[in-house]
C-alpha positions as YAML, in Angstrom:
chain: A
units: angstrom
residues:
- id: 1
  name: UNK
  ca: [104.04, 13.13, -39.94]
- id: 2
  name: UNK
  ca: [104.38, 9.85, -41.69]
- id: 3
  name: UNK
  ca: [102.08, 9.12, -44.69]
- id: 4
  name: UNK
  ca: [101.29, 5.45, -45.07]
- id: 5
  name: UNK
  ca: [99.35, 4.30, -48.16]
- id: 6
  name: UNK
  ca: [97.87, 1.33, -46.33]
- id: 7
  name: UNK
  ca: [96.48, 3.59, -43.59]
- id: 8
  name: UNK
  ca: [94.90, 5.91, -46.19]
- id: 9
  name: UNK
  ca: [93.25, 3.00, -48.04]
- id: 10
  name: UNK
  ca: [91.98, 1.58, -44.74]
- id: 11
  name: UNK
  ca: [90.55, 4.99, -43.78]
- id: 12
  name: UNK
  ca: [88.76, 5.40, -47.11]
- id: 13
  name: UNK
  ca: [87.36, 1.87, -46.89]
- id: 14
  name: UNK
  ca: [86.09, 2.53, -43.36]
- id: 15
  name: UNK
  ca: [84.46, 5.78, -44.50]
- id: 16
  name: UNK
  ca: [82.74, 4.02, -47.44]
- id: 17
  name: UNK
  ca: [81.55, 1.26, -45.10]
- id: 18
  name: UNK
  ca: [80.02, 3.79, -42.69]
- id: 19
  name: UNK
  ca: [78.27, 5.64, -45.56]
- id: 20
  name: UNK
  ca: [76.89, 2.33, -46.87]
- id: 21
  name: UNK
  ca: [75.59, 1.45, -43.40]
- id: 22
  name: UNK
  ca: [73.89, 4.85, -43.11]
- id: 23
  name: UNK
  ca: [72.23, 4.47, -46.53]
- id: 24
  name: UNK
  ca: [71.06, 0.96, -45.66]
- id: 25
  name: UNK
  ca: [69.67, 2.14, -42.31]
- id: 26
  name: UNK
  ca: [67.75, 5.02, -43.91]
- id: 27
  name: UNK
  ca: [66.34, 2.68, -46.59]
- id: 28
  name: UNK
  ca: [65.24, 0.12, -43.98]
- id: 29
  name: UNK
  ca: [63.64, 2.84, -41.82]
- id: 30
  name: UNK
  ca: [61.67, 4.19, -44.81]
- id: 31
  name: UNK
  ca: [60.57, 0.72, -45.85]
- id: 32
  name: UNK
  ca: [59.27, -0.15, -42.39]
- id: 33
  name: UNK
  ca: [57.91, 3.16, -41.11]
- id: 34
  name: UNK
  ca: [57.92, 5.67, -43.96]
- id: 35
  name: UNK
  ca: [55.38, 6.52, -46.59]
- id: 36
  name: UNK
  ca: [57.38, 5.05, -49.47]
- id: 37
  name: UNK
  ca: [56.04, 5.71, -52.96]
- id: 38
  name: UNK
  ca: [52.98, 7.84, -53.62]
- id: 39
  name: UNK
  ca: [49.80, 5.77, -53.67]
- id: 40
  name: UNK
  ca: [51.00, 3.13, -51.27]
- id: 41
  name: UNK
  ca: [49.77, 2.73, -47.76]
- id: 42
  name: UNK
  ca: [51.32, 1.56, -44.55]
- id: 43
  name: UNK
  ca: [51.23, -2.13, -43.82]
- id: 44
  name: UNK
  ca: [48.17, -3.21, -41.87]
- id: 45
  name: UNK
  ca: [46.00, -0.30, -43.01]
- id: 46
  name: UNK
  ca: [43.21, -0.50, -45.50]
- id: 47
  name: UNK
  ca: [43.01, 2.05, -48.29]
- id: 48
  name: UNK
  ca: [40.40, 4.71, -47.53]
- id: 49
  name: UNK
  ca: [40.54, 6.73, -50.74]
- id: 50
  name: UNK
  ca: [40.35, 5.53, -54.33]
- id: 51
  name: UNK
  ca: [39.26, 6.64, -57.78]
- id: 52
  name: UNK
  ca: [36.58, 4.16, -58.80]
- id: 53
  name: UNK
  ca: [36.03, 5.24, -62.39]
- id: 54
  name: UNK
  ca: [36.68, 8.15, -64.76]
- id: 55
  name: UNK
  ca: [35.02, 9.17, -68.01]
- id: 56
  name: UNK
  ca: [36.07, 11.86, -70.49]
- id: 57
  name: UNK
  ca: [33.27, 14.47, -70.88]
- id: 58
  name: UNK
  ca: [35.06, 16.68, -73.42]
- id: 59
  name: UNK
  ca: [38.72, 17.38, -74.27]
- id: 60
  name: UNK
  ca: [39.18, 19.42, -71.08]
- id: 61
  name: UNK
  ca: [36.89, 17.86, -68.47]
- id: 62
  name: UNK
  ca: [36.60, 14.47, -66.79]
- id: 63
  name: UNK
  ca: [33.84, 12.93, -64.73]
- id: 64
  name: UNK
  ca: [35.37, 11.11, -61.73]
- id: 65
  name: UNK
  ca: [33.77, 8.77, -59.24]
- id: 66
  name: UNK
  ca: [35.81, 8.89, -56.02]
- id: 67
  name: UNK
  ca: [35.28, 6.56, -53.05]
- id: 68
  name: UNK
  ca: [36.18, 7.45, -49.45]
- id: 69
  name: UNK
  ca: [35.22, 5.13, -46.59]
- id: 70
  name: UNK
  ca: [32.56, 3.30, -48.67]
- id: 71
  name: UNK
  ca: [30.88, 6.57, -49.70]
- id: 72
  name: UNK
  ca: [31.22, 7.72, -53.30]
- id: 73
  name: UNK
  ca: [31.35, 11.28, -54.66]
- id: 74
  name: UNK
  ca: [30.85, 12.28, -58.31]
- id: 75
  name: UNK
  ca: [33.12, 15.12, -59.50]
- id: 76
  name: UNK
  ca: [33.71, 17.02, -62.74]
- id: 77
  name: UNK
  ca: [37.34, 18.12, -62.93]
- id: 78
  name: UNK
  ca: [39.56, 19.86, -65.45]
- id: 79
  name: UNK
  ca: [37.39, 22.77, -66.57]
- id: 80
  name: UNK
  ca: [37.58, 26.36, -65.37]
- id: 81
  name: UNK
  ca: [35.91, 25.23, -62.13]
- id: 82
  name: UNK
  ca: [35.96, 21.79, -60.51]
- id: 83
  name: UNK
  ca: [32.45, 20.80, -59.49]
- id: 84
  name: UNK
  ca: [30.92, 18.29, -57.08]
- id: 85
  name: UNK
  ca: [27.96, 16.80, -58.98]
- id: 86
  name: UNK
  ca: [26.71, 14.38, -56.34]
- id: 87
  name: UNK
  ca: [27.95, 13.46, -52.90]
- id: 88
  name: UNK
  ca: [27.12, 10.85, -50.32]
- id: 89
  name: UNK
  ca: [26.49, 8.06, -52.82]
- id: 90
  name: UNK
  ca: [26.46, 4.82, -50.90]
- id: 91
  name: UNK
  ca: [29.04, 2.28, -51.98]
- id: 92
  name: UNK
  ca: [28.19, -0.73, -54.06]
- id: 93
  name: UNK
  ca: [25.37, -2.80, -52.64]
- id: 94
  name: UNK
  ca: [26.37, -6.07, -51.10]
- id: 95
  name: UNK
  ca: [26.28, -8.90, -53.61]
- id: 96
  name: UNK
  ca: [23.25, -11.14, -53.40]
- id: 97
  name: UNK
  ca: [23.82, -14.17, -51.26]
- id: 98
  name: UNK
  ca: [22.74, -17.57, -52.54]
- id: 99
  name: UNK
  ca: [19.50, -18.83, -51.00]
- id: 100
  name: UNK
  ca: [19.72, -20.98, -47.90]
- id: 101
  name: UNK
  ca: [19.57, -24.74, -48.35]
- id: 102
  name: UNK
  ca: [16.03, -24.99, -46.96]
- id: 103
  name: UNK
  ca: [14.54, -22.44, -49.37]
- id: 104
  name: UNK
  ca: [12.44, -24.01, -52.11]
- id: 105
  name: UNK
  ca: [11.58, -22.05, -55.22]
- id: 106
  name: UNK
  ca: [8.31, -23.36, -56.62]
- id: 107
  name: UNK
  ca: [8.07, -23.86, -60.35]
- id: 108
  name: UNK
  ca: [4.68, -23.39, -61.95]
- id: 109
  name: UNK
  ca: [3.42, -24.93, -65.13]
- id: 110
  name: UNK
  ca: [3.35, -22.54, -68.07]
- id: 111
  name: UNK
  ca: [-0.05, -21.10, -68.92]
- id: 112
  name: UNK
  ca: [-1.31, -21.35, -72.48]
- id: 113
  name: UNK
  ca: [-1.20, -18.14, -74.47]
- id: 114
  name: UNK
  ca: [-4.58, -16.45, -75.03]
- id: 115
  name: UNK
  ca: [-6.08, -17.09, -78.47]
- id: 116
  name: UNK
  ca: [-6.43, -13.94, -80.48]
- id: 117
  name: UNK
  ca: [-9.66, -13.13, -82.34]
- id: 118
  name: UNK
  ca: [-12.05, -15.24, -80.27]
- id: 119
  name: UNK
  ca: [-14.65, -13.61, -78.02]
...
């Protein structure tokens, strides 16, 4: 059997090329179809779950407001027992819309203040 250095180098280069292609394929597959990092969502989907706000109650416990599908839930976590304080809180109310162009808000003249001490 004849050992040729050029053949060995070519074989190692081909092996490294195939490994690089496999790594690139796995990375592309995860980026397109996988879950990726924690806390990210798939493209085209809206987030359904989020922590709206937290507040420290004492050194061990936190009060958390969690939103799922536009419904909020108030939780106390971190103590000996996690507790649901309130559930089914409707999401934020829709912001007030500006009045329509044809709505007129009437202004009235200020009334004089009543005089004190007179019958």
